[in-house]
Coordinates of C-alpha atoms in Angstrom, one line a residue:
X1 CA 79.1 111.6 125.8
X2 CA 77.6 109.2 123.3
X3 CA 78.4 106.0 123.6
X4 CA 81.4 105.1 121.2
X5 CA 81.6 101.6 121.7
X6 CA 78.0 100.0 121.7
X7 CA 78.2 102.6 118.3
X8 CA 80.6 100.5 117.0
X9 CA 79.4 97.4 117.9
X10 CA 76.6 97.7 116.4
X11 CA 78.1 99.8 113.3
X12 CA 80.0 96.6 112.8
X13 CA 76.7 94.3 113.2
X14 CA 75.2 96.4 110.6
X15 CA 78.2 96.0 108.4
X16 CA 78.0 92.8 108.5
X17 CA 74.1 92.4 107.5
X18 CA 74.7 94.8 105.4
X19 CA 77.4 93.1 103.5
X20 CA 76.3 88.9 103.7
X21 CA 73.9 88.8 100.4
X22 CA 76.1 91.8 98.4
X23 CA 78.6 90.6 95.8
X24 CA 78.9 94.4 94.2
X25 CA 80.1 97.6 96.0
X26 CA 77.9 99.7 97.0
X27 CA 78.6 103.4 98.3
X28 CA 79.2 104.7 101.4
X29 CA 77.9 107.4 101.7
X30 CA 74.1 105.4 101.6
X31 CA 75.3 102.5 103.3
X32 CA 76.1 105.5 105.8
X33 CA 72.6 107.4 105.9
X34 CA 70.7 104.2 105.7
X35 CA 72.4 103.3 108.8
X36 CA 71.0 106.3 110.5
X37 CA 67.3 106.1 109.1
X38 CA 67.6 102.2 110.7
X39 CA 69.1 102.3 114.2
X40 CA 68.1 106.0 114.4
X41 CA 72.0 106.6 116.1
X42 CA 72.0 110.1 116.4
X43 CA 75.2 110.6 114.6
X44 CA 76.6 113.1 111.2
X45 CA 76.7 111.0 108.0
X46 CA 80.8 111.8 107.3
X47 CA 81.1 110.6 111.0
X48 CA 79.3 106.9 110.6
X49 CA 81.1 106.7 106.6
X50 CA 84.8 107.6 108.7
X51 CA 84.4 104.8 111.8
X52 CA 83.1 102.2 108.6
X53 CA 86.7 103.5 107.2
X54 CA 88.8 102.5 110.4
X55 CA 87.2 99.9 111.5
X56 CA 87.6 98.2 107.6
X57 CA 91.3 99.9 107.9
X58 CA 91.4 97.4 111.3
X59 CA 89.7 94.5 109.7
X60 CA 92.6 91.7 110.2
X61 CA 91.8 92.8 114.2
X62 CA 88.2 92.4 113.8
X63 CA 86.5 89.0 115.4
X64 CA 84.8 87.7 112.2
X65 CA 85.5 84.7 109.7
X66 CA 88.0 85.9 107.5
X67 CA 85.6 85.4 104.5
X68 CA 83.1 88.0 106.0
X69 CA 85.9 90.1 106.5
X70 CA 86.9 90.3 102.5
X71 CA 82.9 91.1 102.3
X72 CA 82.9 94.0 104.5
X73 CA 86.2 95.7 102.9
X74 CA 84.9 94.5 99.2
X75 CA 80.9 95.9 99.7
X76 CA 82.3 99.0 101.3
X77 CA 85.5 99.8 99.3
X78 CA 87.6 99.5 102.5
X79 CA 91.3 99.8 102.0
X80 CA 93.3 96.6 102.2
X81 CA 96.3 96.7 104.6
X82 CA 99.3 94.3 104.4
X83 CA 98.4 92.1 107.6
X84 CA 94.7 91.9 106.1
X85 CA 96.0 91.1 102.9
X86 CA 98.1 88.1 104.0
X87 CA 94.9 86.5 105.9
X88 CA 92.9 86.7 102.4
X89 CA 96.3 84.9 100.5
X90 CA 95.5 82.2 103.3
X91 CA 92.0 81.6 102.1
X92 CA 91.7 82.4 98.7
X93 CA 93.4 84.4 95.7
X94 CA 93.2 88.0 95.9
X95 CA 94.2 91.5 93.0
X96 CA 94.5 94.5 94.6
X97 CA 94.3 97.8 92.4
X98 CA 96.4 100.7 92.8
X99 CA 94.5 102.4 95.4
X100 CA 94.5 99.0 97.9
X101 CA 90.9 98.3 97.1
X102 CA 90.3 94.4 95.9
X103 CA 89.2 93.8 92.3
X104 CA 88.7 90.2 92.4
X105 CA 88.5 87.9 95.3
X106 CA 87.7 83.8 95.0
X107 CA 87.7 81.2 98.1
X108 CA 90.3 78.1 97.6
X109 CA 86.4 76.6 98.4
X110 CA 84.7 77.9 96.0
X111 CA 82.2 79.6 98.5
X112 CA 82.9 82.8 97.6
X113 CA 84.3 85.0 94.7
X114 CA 84.0 88.9 93.7
X115 CA 84.7 90.7 90.7
X116 CA 84.6 94.0 90.8
X117 CA 83.6 95.9 87.8
X118 CA 85.1 99.5 87.0
X119 CA 83.7 102.1 85.0
X120 CA 85.8 102.6 82.7
X121 CA 87.4 105.3 84.2
X122 CA 89.5 104.5 87.1
X123 CA 86.8 104.4 89.7
X124 CA 84.7 101.4 90.8
X125 CA 81.7 100.7 89.8
X126 CA 79.3 101.3 92.6
X127 CA 75.3 100.4 93.3
X128 CA 73.2 102.3 95.7
X129 CA 71.2 100.2 98.2
X130 CA 67.4 98.8 97.7
X131 CA 65.5 101.3 100.6
X132 CA 67.2 104.1 97.8
X133 CA 66.9 102.6 95.0
X134 CA 63.2 101.9 95.4
X135 CA 62.2 105.6 96.6
X136 CA 63.5 106.8 92.7
X137 CA 60.4 108.1 90.7
X138 CA 61.7 109.4 87.9
X139 CA 64.9 109.4 86.9
X140 CA 68.7 109.0 88.0
X141 CA 69.9 112.6 87.5
X142 CA 66.6 114.0 89.3
X143 CA 67.8 112.4 92.8
X144 CA 71.2 113.5 91.6
X145 CA 70.3 117.2 90.8
X146 CA 68.4 117.1 94.1
X147 CA 71.0 116.9 95.2
X148 CA 73.3 118.9 94.4
X149 CA 71.7 121.8 94.6
X150 CA 71.2 120.6 98.6
X151 CA 74.6 120.3 99.0
X152 CA 75.9 124.0 96.8
X153 CA 72.6 126.0 98.1
X154 CA 68.8 127.1 96.0
X155 CA 68.4 126.7 93.0
X156 CA 68.6 131.3 92.4
X157 CA 72.5 131.1 93.9
X158 CA 73.9 131.2 90.4
X159 CA 75.4 127.5 90.4
X160 CA 75.4 125.8 87.3
X161 CA 73.4 124.1 85.3
X162 CA 75.5 121.1 84.0
X163 CA 78.1 120.4 85.8
X164 CA 81.4 117.9 84.0
X165 CA 80.8 114.4 85.3
X166 CA 83.8 114.4 87.5
X167 CA 82.5 117.8 89.5
X168 CA 82.2 117.1 93.2
X169 CA 80.2 120.8 94.6
X170 CA 82.0 122.5 97.2
X171 CA 81.8 120.9 101.5
X172 CA 80.8 123.9 103.3

């Protein structure tokens, strides 16, 4: 059985490190993959994503400064609970969307300002990590097609070539 406590601590340290200089949301899937690649932890990416969500749901209990916790929840698109909202209100002003995500946050002392850009269809604009961006050689659609192909099978499986933009491939 893997050491869950050490894994959680390592994940929290990684969350702090990777979100400290960011002011825009990051894809949690890309974050989880980068965590696994960088640290050598042997877990499934979805279990890392789930653990990130659990940690963010209990952000008010983390022994970190509130600005650090705000940045983690904002960058990784965590849901803000009532306790954490109260903690945030003590050090700044924020707006929360209907899904419970931070839309804007401005610290009273001016040390941190976060603004989420919506892409027009009710979802947040997220970026990939710099490491993933550097790997791209051709266009963005190439990597998306590769991910889609690996998730749904091979080229000859009779899949539809042009999915609508909101289509999610089936999970096996």
